[in-house]
Short mmCIF file of C-alpha atoms and ligand atoms in Angstrom, two decimals:
data_model
loop_
_atom_site.label_atom_id
_atom_site.label_comp_id
_atom_site.label_asym_id
_atom_site.label_seq_id
_atom_site.Cartn_x
_atom_site.Cartn_y
_atom_site.Cartn_z
CA MET U 570 -78.21 -40.05 227.42
CA LEU U 571 -75.22 -38.88 225.47
CA ASN U 572 -72.13 -39.85 226.62
CA ASN U 573 -68.86 -38.52 226.74
CA GLN U 574 -67.92 -41.45 223.46
CA LYS U 575 -67.91 -39.63 220.36
CA ILE U 576 -71.46 -38.64 218.21
CA VAL U 577 -72.22 -40.20 214.83
CA PHE U 578 -75.15 -38.57 212.77
CA SER U 579 -77.15 -39.98 209.61
CA GLY U 580 -79.93 -39.08 208.34
CA ILE U 581 -83.11 -40.50 205.37
CA GLN U 582 -85.55 -38.74 203.53
CA PRO U 583 -88.71 -40.71 203.82
CA SER U 584 -88.95 -40.27 200.37
CA GLY U 585 -89.91 -43.49 198.53
CA ASN U 586 -89.61 -47.04 199.06
CA LEU U 587 -85.59 -47.84 201.03
CA HIS U 588 -83.70 -49.98 199.50
CA ILE U 589 -80.89 -52.54 200.49
CA GLY U 590 -79.04 -49.38 198.54
CA ASN U 591 -79.69 -47.74 201.29
CA TYR U 592 -79.93 -50.32 203.49
CA ILE U 593 -75.54 -51.50 203.23
CA GLY U 594 -74.55 -47.93 202.14
CA ALA U 595 -76.03 -46.46 205.11
CA ILE U 596 -77.69 -48.23 207.85
CA SER U 597 -75.74 -51.25 207.94
CA GLN U 598 -72.66 -48.94 209.80
CA TRP U 599 -74.68 -47.32 211.50
CA ILE U 600 -75.26 -50.70 213.47
CA GLU U 601 -71.77 -51.29 214.03
CA MET U 602 -71.03 -47.93 214.75
CA GLN U 603 -73.57 -47.77 217.68
CA LYS U 604 -71.08 -50.17 220.22
CA LYS U 605 -68.41 -47.11 220.22
CA TYR U 606 -70.07 -44.23 219.81
CA ASN U 607 -73.10 -42.42 220.98
CA CYS U 608 -75.40 -42.58 217.54
CA ILE U 609 -78.41 -40.09 216.17
CA PHE U 610 -80.16 -41.53 213.67
CA CYS U 611 -82.95 -39.14 211.68
CA ILE U 612 -86.18 -39.19 209.90
CA VAL U 613 -85.06 -36.10 207.50
CA ASP U 614 -88.31 -35.03 206.89
CA TYR U 615 -87.52 -31.41 205.86
CA HIS U 616 -85.10 -33.06 203.33
CA ALA U 617 -87.78 -34.69 201.59
CA ILE U 618 -89.96 -32.45 201.27
CA THR U 619 -87.58 -30.32 198.97
CA VAL U 620 -89.87 -32.44 195.99
CA LYS U 621 -93.49 -32.75 195.85
CA GLN U 622 -94.88 -35.18 198.24
CA ASP U 623 -97.93 -36.83 199.10
CA PRO U 624 -99.10 -34.94 202.52
CA ALA U 625 -100.64 -38.63 203.66
CA ILE U 626 -98.27 -40.77 202.55
CA LEU U 627 -95.13 -38.84 203.85
CA SER U 628 -96.68 -39.34 207.39
CA LYS U 629 -96.69 -43.35 207.21
CA LYS U 630 -93.69 -42.85 205.19
CA ILE U 631 -92.12 -41.14 208.43
CA ILE U 632 -93.44 -43.96 210.76
CA GLU U 633 -92.29 -46.85 208.15
CA ILE U 634 -88.61 -45.63 208.23
CA ALA U 635 -88.73 -45.11 211.22
CA LYS U 636 -89.40 -48.63 211.59
CA ILE U 637 -86.97 -49.91 209.04
CA TYR U 638 -84.12 -47.96 210.75
CA ILE U 639 -85.31 -50.36 215.02
CA ALA U 640 -85.95 -54.16 212.61
CA SER U 641 -82.10 -52.65 211.14
CA GLY U 642 -80.65 -53.62 214.41
CA ILE U 643 -80.56 -49.60 215.53
CA ASP U 644 -80.70 -49.95 219.67
CA THR U 645 -83.67 -47.24 221.43
CA GLN U 646 -82.54 -47.98 224.84
CA LYS U 647 -78.72 -46.52 223.40
CA SER U 648 -79.18 -44.66 219.74
CA PHE U 649 -81.73 -41.38 219.20
CA ILE U 650 -84.11 -42.07 216.12
CA PHE U 651 -85.14 -38.79 215.93
CA LYS U 652 -87.79 -36.68 213.60
CA GLN U 653 -85.71 -33.34 211.02
CA SER U 654 -89.31 -31.33 212.14
CA ASP U 655 -89.61 -31.78 215.43
CA ILE U 656 -86.38 -30.00 216.49
CA SER U 657 -86.95 -26.35 214.65
CA GLU U 658 -83.04 -26.11 215.35
CA HIS U 659 -82.23 -27.86 212.22
CA ALA U 660 -83.82 -24.67 210.37
CA GLU U 661 -82.57 -22.01 211.99
CA LEU U 662 -79.23 -22.69 212.04
CA ALA U 663 -79.45 -23.69 207.80
CA TRP U 664 -81.50 -19.86 207.59
CA ILE U 665 -77.64 -18.67 209.79
CA LEU U 666 -75.10 -21.18 207.26
CA ASN U 667 -76.94 -20.26 204.77
CA CYS U 668 -76.81 -16.23 205.56
CA ALA U 669 -72.62 -16.41 207.25
CA SER U 670 -71.25 -19.47 205.56
CA ALA U 671 -72.68 -20.73 202.48
CA ARG U 672 -72.29 -18.86 199.10
CA ILE U 673 -73.96 -19.51 195.73
CA ASN U 674 -70.96 -21.11 193.96
CA ASP U 675 -70.61 -23.55 196.46
CA LEU U 676 -74.18 -24.71 195.66
CA ASN U 677 -73.69 -24.38 192.28
CA LYS U 678 -71.13 -27.24 192.42
CA MET U 679 -73.10 -30.02 193.82
CA THR U 680 -73.84 -32.87 190.84
CA GLN U 681 -77.02 -34.24 193.55
CA PHE U 682 -78.57 -31.50 192.83
CA LYS U 683 -77.86 -30.95 188.83
CA ASP U 684 -78.74 -34.81 188.93
CA LYS U 685 -82.23 -34.32 190.57
CA ALA U 686 -82.95 -30.85 189.54
CA GLY U 687 -82.30 -31.78 185.62
CA GLN U 688 -84.79 -29.15 183.21
CA ASN U 689 -87.59 -28.79 185.60
CA ASN U 690 -88.46 -26.06 187.14
CA VAL U 691 -87.85 -27.31 191.05
CA SER U 692 -88.27 -25.62 194.15
CA VAL U 693 -85.47 -23.38 196.15
CA GLY U 694 -85.47 -25.86 199.43
CA LEU U 695 -83.83 -28.51 196.66
CA TYR U 696 -81.04 -26.37 195.69
CA ASP U 697 -79.69 -25.49 199.73
CA TYR U 698 -80.48 -28.68 200.34
CA PRO U 699 -77.06 -29.23 201.59
CA VAL U 700 -76.50 -25.94 203.61
CA LEU U 701 -80.04 -28.08 205.97
CA MET U 702 -78.03 -30.67 205.57
CA ALA U 703 -75.05 -29.15 207.31
CA ALA U 704 -76.90 -27.86 209.73
CA ASP U 705 -78.22 -31.30 211.48
CA ILE U 706 -74.56 -32.11 211.38
CA LEU U 707 -73.06 -29.49 212.83
CA LEU U 708 -76.01 -28.94 215.15
CA HIS U 709 -75.24 -32.45 217.25
CA GLU U 710 -71.40 -31.69 217.11
CA THR U 711 -70.82 -34.44 214.95
CA ASP U 712 -67.35 -36.72 214.79
CA PHE U 713 -68.82 -39.00 211.56
CA VAL U 714 -71.31 -38.79 209.29
CA PRO U 715 -71.29 -42.55 208.03
CA VAL U 716 -73.22 -42.19 204.21
CA GLY U 717 -73.50 -43.91 200.86
CA ASP U 718 -71.15 -42.77 198.27
CA ASP U 719 -73.64 -39.72 197.13
CA GLN U 720 -73.32 -37.92 199.96
CA VAL U 721 -69.17 -37.73 200.17
CA GLN U 722 -70.04 -34.27 198.00
CA HIS U 723 -72.65 -32.70 200.66
CA VAL U 724 -70.37 -33.80 203.76
CA GLU U 725 -67.15 -32.21 202.79
CA LEU U 726 -69.33 -29.52 201.82
CA CYS U 727 -70.40 -29.61 205.52
CA ARG U 728 -66.74 -29.76 206.46
CA VAL U 729 -66.48 -26.44 204.07
CA LEU U 730 -68.79 -24.76 205.57
CA ALA U 731 -67.80 -25.50 209.14
CA LYS U 732 -64.42 -24.04 208.49
CA ARG U 733 -65.63 -21.15 207.13
CA PHE U 734 -68.10 -19.61 209.85
CA ASN U 735 -65.31 -20.57 213.14
CA ASN U 736 -62.20 -18.55 210.50
CA GLN U 737 -65.11 -15.42 210.84
CA PHE U 738 -66.42 -15.84 213.72
CA GLY U 739 -64.21 -17.64 216.14
CA GLN U 740 -64.38 -21.44 217.04
CA THR U 741 -68.14 -22.55 216.81
CA PHE U 742 -68.52 -25.94 215.22
CA LYS U 743 -67.02 -29.19 215.98
CA ILE U 744 -65.32 -30.21 212.10
CA PRO U 745 -67.19 -34.02 211.00
CA GLU U 746 -65.23 -37.25 209.22
CA LEU U 747 -66.75 -38.31 206.75
CA ILE U 748 -67.41 -42.54 207.37
CA ILE U 749 -67.83 -44.51 204.23
CA LYS U 750 -67.58 -48.08 203.13
CA LYS U 751 -65.01 -49.72 200.84
CA TYR U 752 -67.36 -51.22 199.44
CA GLY U 753 -71.02 -50.84 199.00
CA ALA U 754 -70.95 -47.17 199.28
CA ARG U 755 -73.30 -47.05 195.76
CA ILE U 756 -75.45 -49.60 195.06
CA MET U 757 -76.50 -49.61 191.91
CA GLY U 758 -79.35 -50.02 190.07
CA LEU U 759 -80.97 -53.89 189.08
CA ASP U 760 -82.05 -52.45 185.44
CA ASN U 761 -79.11 -50.74 184.91
CA PRO U 762 -76.12 -51.22 186.31
CA ASN U 763 -75.24 -47.26 185.40
CA ILE U 764 -77.23 -45.84 187.48
CA LYS U 765 -77.48 -45.77 191.38
CA MET U 766 -80.54 -47.70 192.96
CA SER U 767 -82.78 -44.63 194.38
CA LYS U 768 -85.58 -44.56 196.36
CA SER U 769 -87.14 -42.11 193.76
CA ALA U 770 -86.33 -44.28 190.74
CA ILE U 771 -89.18 -44.60 188.48
CA SER U 772 -88.77 -48.17 187.44
CA PRO U 773 -89.55 -50.54 190.63
CA ALA U 774 -87.35 -53.02 189.05
CA ASN U 775 -84.23 -50.89 189.74
CA TYR U 776 -84.35 -51.43 193.47
CA ILE U 777 -84.62 -54.11 196.14
CA ALA U 778 -86.75 -52.23 198.76
CA MET U 779 -86.86 -53.58 202.11
CA THR U 780 -90.60 -53.95 202.14
CA ASP U 781 -90.56 -55.49 198.97
CA LYS U 782 -91.82 -58.88 199.32
CA PRO U 783 -89.70 -61.66 199.45
CA GLU U 784 -91.04 -63.73 196.29
CA MET U 785 -90.97 -60.35 194.63
CA ALA U 786 -86.78 -60.33 195.46
CA VAL U 787 -86.26 -63.05 193.72
CA LYS U 788 -88.54 -61.99 190.78
CA LYS U 789 -86.17 -58.80 190.50
CA ILE U 790 -83.38 -60.79 190.88
CA MET U 791 -83.74 -63.44 188.50
CA ARG U 792 -84.57 -60.23 185.61
CA ALA U 793 -81.72 -58.15 186.90
CA VAL U 794 -78.93 -56.81 183.81
CA THR U 795 -76.29 -58.43 183.76
CA ASP U 796 -73.37 -58.22 181.50
CA SER U 797 -72.07 -60.25 178.65
CA GLY U 798 -70.19 -62.97 178.41
CA ASN U 799 -71.00 -65.30 181.55
CA GLU U 800 -67.93 -65.58 183.95
CA ILE U 801 -68.85 -64.72 187.53
CA LYS U 802 -66.03 -62.21 188.04
CA PHE U 803 -65.43 -59.01 190.06
CA ASP U 804 -64.68 -56.04 187.82
CA LYS U 805 -66.44 -52.95 187.80
CA ILE U 806 -65.80 -51.75 184.44
CA ASN U 807 -66.08 -54.30 182.57
CA LYS U 808 -68.93 -55.88 184.38
CA PRO U 809 -70.62 -53.65 186.22
CA ALA U 810 -73.74 -55.23 186.54
CA ILE U 811 -72.48 -58.59 187.97
CA SER U 812 -69.77 -56.80 190.06
CA ASN U 813 -72.84 -55.13 191.50
CA LEU U 814 -74.59 -58.15 192.02
CA LEU U 815 -71.32 -59.67 193.50
CA VAL U 816 -71.17 -57.47 196.26
CA ILE U 817 -74.88 -57.71 197.71
CA TYR U 818 -74.45 -61.49 197.53
CA SER U 819 -71.13 -60.18 199.58
CA LEU U 820 -72.46 -57.54 202.12
CA LEU U 821 -76.05 -60.32 202.70
CA SER U 822 -73.80 -62.54 202.85
CA ASN U 823 -70.58 -61.70 205.16
CA GLN U 824 -68.99 -64.15 202.13
CA SER U 825 -65.87 -62.38 200.68
CA ILE U 826 -66.21 -61.13 196.84
CA GLU U 827 -63.14 -63.32 196.45
CA HIS U 828 -64.72 -66.32 197.82
CA LEU U 829 -67.63 -66.04 195.99
CA GLU U 830 -65.90 -65.90 192.83
CA LYS U 831 -64.20 -69.26 193.36
CA ILE U 832 -67.36 -70.96 193.99
CA TYR U 833 -68.76 -69.96 190.41
CA ILE U 834 -66.01 -70.36 188.59
CA ASN U 835 -67.31 -73.49 187.01
CA LYS U 836 -71.36 -71.76 186.91
CA ASN U 837 -73.47 -68.84 185.23
CA TYR U 838 -75.35 -66.50 185.74
CA SER U 839 -78.27 -68.50 186.26
CA ASP U 840 -77.00 -70.80 189.51
CA PHE U 841 -75.60 -67.60 190.47
CA LYS U 842 -78.79 -64.88 190.03
CA LYS U 843 -80.63 -67.67 192.09
CA ASP U 844 -78.31 -68.37 194.90
CA LEU U 845 -78.23 -64.49 195.32
CA ALA U 846 -82.19 -63.78 195.20
CA ASN U 847 -82.02 -67.38 198.01
CA VAL U 848 -79.17 -64.68 199.42
CA VAL U 849 -81.80 -61.45 199.49
CA SER U 850 -84.95 -63.77 200.04
CA GLU U 851 -83.87 -65.43 204.18
CA PHE U 852 -83.00 -61.48 204.43
CA LEU U 853 -85.58 -59.60 203.76
CA LYS U 854 -87.85 -62.16 205.57
CA GLN U 855 -85.74 -61.97 208.53
CA PHE U 856 -86.03 -58.19 208.56
CA GLN U 857 -90.05 -58.18 208.08
CA LYS U 858 -90.37 -60.77 210.60
CA LYS U 859 -88.92 -57.65 212.67
CA TYR U 860 -90.33 -54.88 211.14
CA ASN U 861 -94.00 -55.96 211.80
CA ASN U 862 -93.88 -56.37 214.86
CA ILE U 863 -93.73 -52.35 215.42
CA SER U 864 -95.93 -50.83 216.23
CA ASP U 865 -97.18 -47.37 214.66
CA LYS U 866 -97.70 -46.09 219.13
CA GLU U 867 -94.34 -47.38 219.55
CA VAL U 868 -92.51 -45.81 217.02
CA GLU U 869 -94.15 -42.32 217.52
CA ASN U 870 -93.69 -42.95 221.38
CA ILE U 871 -89.83 -43.30 220.61
CA LEU U 872 -89.55 -40.19 218.19
CA GLU U 873 -91.13 -38.10 220.83
CA LYS U 874 -88.70 -39.32 224.09
CA SER U 875 -85.49 -39.02 221.66
CA ALA U 876 -86.26 -35.55 220.25
CA LYS U 877 -86.98 -34.53 223.87
CA ALA U 878 -83.97 -35.47 224.96
CA LEU U 879 -81.85 -34.42 222.03
CA LYS U 880 -83.14 -30.60 222.00
CA PRO U 881 -81.19 -29.54 225.36
CA LYS U 882 -78.15 -30.07 223.44
CA THR U 883 -79.06 -28.48 220.38
CA ASP U 884 -80.20 -25.23 221.90
CA VAL U 885 -77.03 -24.71 223.25
CA VAL U 886 -75.14 -24.98 220.64
CA LEU U 887 -78.34 -23.14 218.10
CA LYS U 888 -77.50 -20.04 221.26
CA LYS U 889 -74.17 -20.51 220.70
CA VAL U 890 -73.95 -19.40 216.97
CA LYS U 891 -76.72 -16.57 217.57
CA GLU U 892 -73.89 -15.03 220.42
CA LYS U 893 -71.60 -15.90 217.42
CA ILE U 894 -73.53 -13.91 215.00
CA GLY U 895 -74.11 -10.90 216.94
CA VAL U 896 -78.53 -11.61 217.77
CA SER U 897 -78.11 -12.56 220.75
CA LEU U 898 -79.02 -10.32 222.97
N1 LIG G 1284 -77.76 -46.08 195.79
C1 LIG G 1284 -77.30 -46.94 196.91
N2 LIG G 1284 -76.11 -47.00 197.08
C2 LIG G 1284 -75.46 -47.07 198.32
N3 LIG G 1284 -75.71 -46.12 199.50
C3 LIG G 1284 -76.79 -45.17 199.28
N4 LIG G 1284 -77.41 -44.07 199.69
C4 LIG G 1284 -78.16 -44.18 198.79
N5 LIG G 1284 -79.07 -44.65 197.14
C5 LIG G 1284 -77.62 -45.19 198.22
C6 LIG G 1284 -76.83 -43.50 201.11
O1 LIG G 1284 -78.65 -43.82 201.82
C7 LIG G 1284 -78.85 -42.49 202.33
C8 LIG G 1284 -79.95 -42.49 202.14
O2 LIG G 1284 -80.42 -41.01 201.90
P1 LIG G 1284 -81.21 -40.22 200.98
O3 LIG G 1284 -82.40 -41.02 201.93
O4 LIG G 1284 -81.23 -38.72 201.95
O5 LIG G 1284 -81.37 -39.69 200.21
P2 LIG G 1284 -80.20 -40.49 199.13
O6 LIG G 1284 -78.93 -40.54 199.06
O7 LIG G 1284 -80.70 -39.36 197.25
O8 LIG G 1284 -80.79 -41.74 197.88
P3 LIG G 1284 -82.37 -42.14 197.19
O9 LIG G 1284 -82.18 -44.45 197.79
O10 LIG G 1284 -81.43 -42.25 196.33
O11 LIG G 1284 -82.69 -41.77 197.94
P4 LIG G 1284 -83.67 -40.43 196.47
O12 LIG G 1284 -84.13 -41.30 195.03
O13 LIG G 1284 -84.95 -40.29 197.76
O14 LIG G 1284 -82.49 -39.19 196.72
C9 LIG G 1284 -76.63 -41.69 202.37
O15 LIG G 1284 -76.27 -42.27 203.45
C10 LIG G 1284 -77.04 -42.64 200.85
O16 LIG G 1284 -75.93 -42.32 200.78
#
């Protein structure tokens, strides 16, 4: 049940392999926030279908993502984990926002759409994705949205849409705040430190999936691109690859970047990578021990129970919105 603490809402698409970038940038913040807030974590399957998905794989990925949330430390006794498509009000509110608040000029500015669309003839859903995301956030009367760096523009748009709606129809939506980490908000690809680590990357060398075998992760770290020179130093401009590896090392081992720089003063890239590979491998072993103990049935029950518990509140919010726009008689 929701209590009178503030509300945190965030989600991840069940598309591709959830990676340590998603964990560091988003999920690790969620774990901490559970201590202080009502937390609602969504598996955003309607976002995933904005690009082509194999239906059989998609349903397996939904279960996998829920297990990853739980094994990472989401406490299902306290926090909610639910599937977006189980609460149809998300899609309904997105349509209302499409018409009442969102403008083509807003969506034309979204850089993620430009990156993902390229020159392809993509779905209308991919273009409209930020409006559905705004609906997700506003429907749950969210106070805080903890996300990685690539979602900042979308949360900002959500705030714009909510304010625009409130201005036209009177106070309706709470304006949510963005929560972003100082370090780790954008983990870069291991194969290219100039592009972000991404679930849908073509090469698996780009990411370390949370479900990668630890031995595989060790190989990926040892093969990760490095910079010229041999100094282990945080310098995003001149040493983007080593800086990225330092951030991963720091956040998975709870040691500051300054401390790590000191430890590796007289050591080379290979020493540094071997130790980092160990840290990542240990992290995955601990995580996967928990992950492998969660059954599909347990997850299905959790998703169903959360959706049932959240639905009455989303009904109230949508009803209020419908009254404001004049479609509720
Ligand atoms: N590289 C990253 N570093 C830190 N945080 C990241 N996030 C994504 N990539 C990184 C954060 O993880 C959450 C997942 O968001 P999503 O599932 O909506 O997808 P996304 O943002 O588009 O992330 P991906 O991994 O690149 O997935 P695909 O390839 O499927 O699009 C968000 O909080 C995001 O900021």
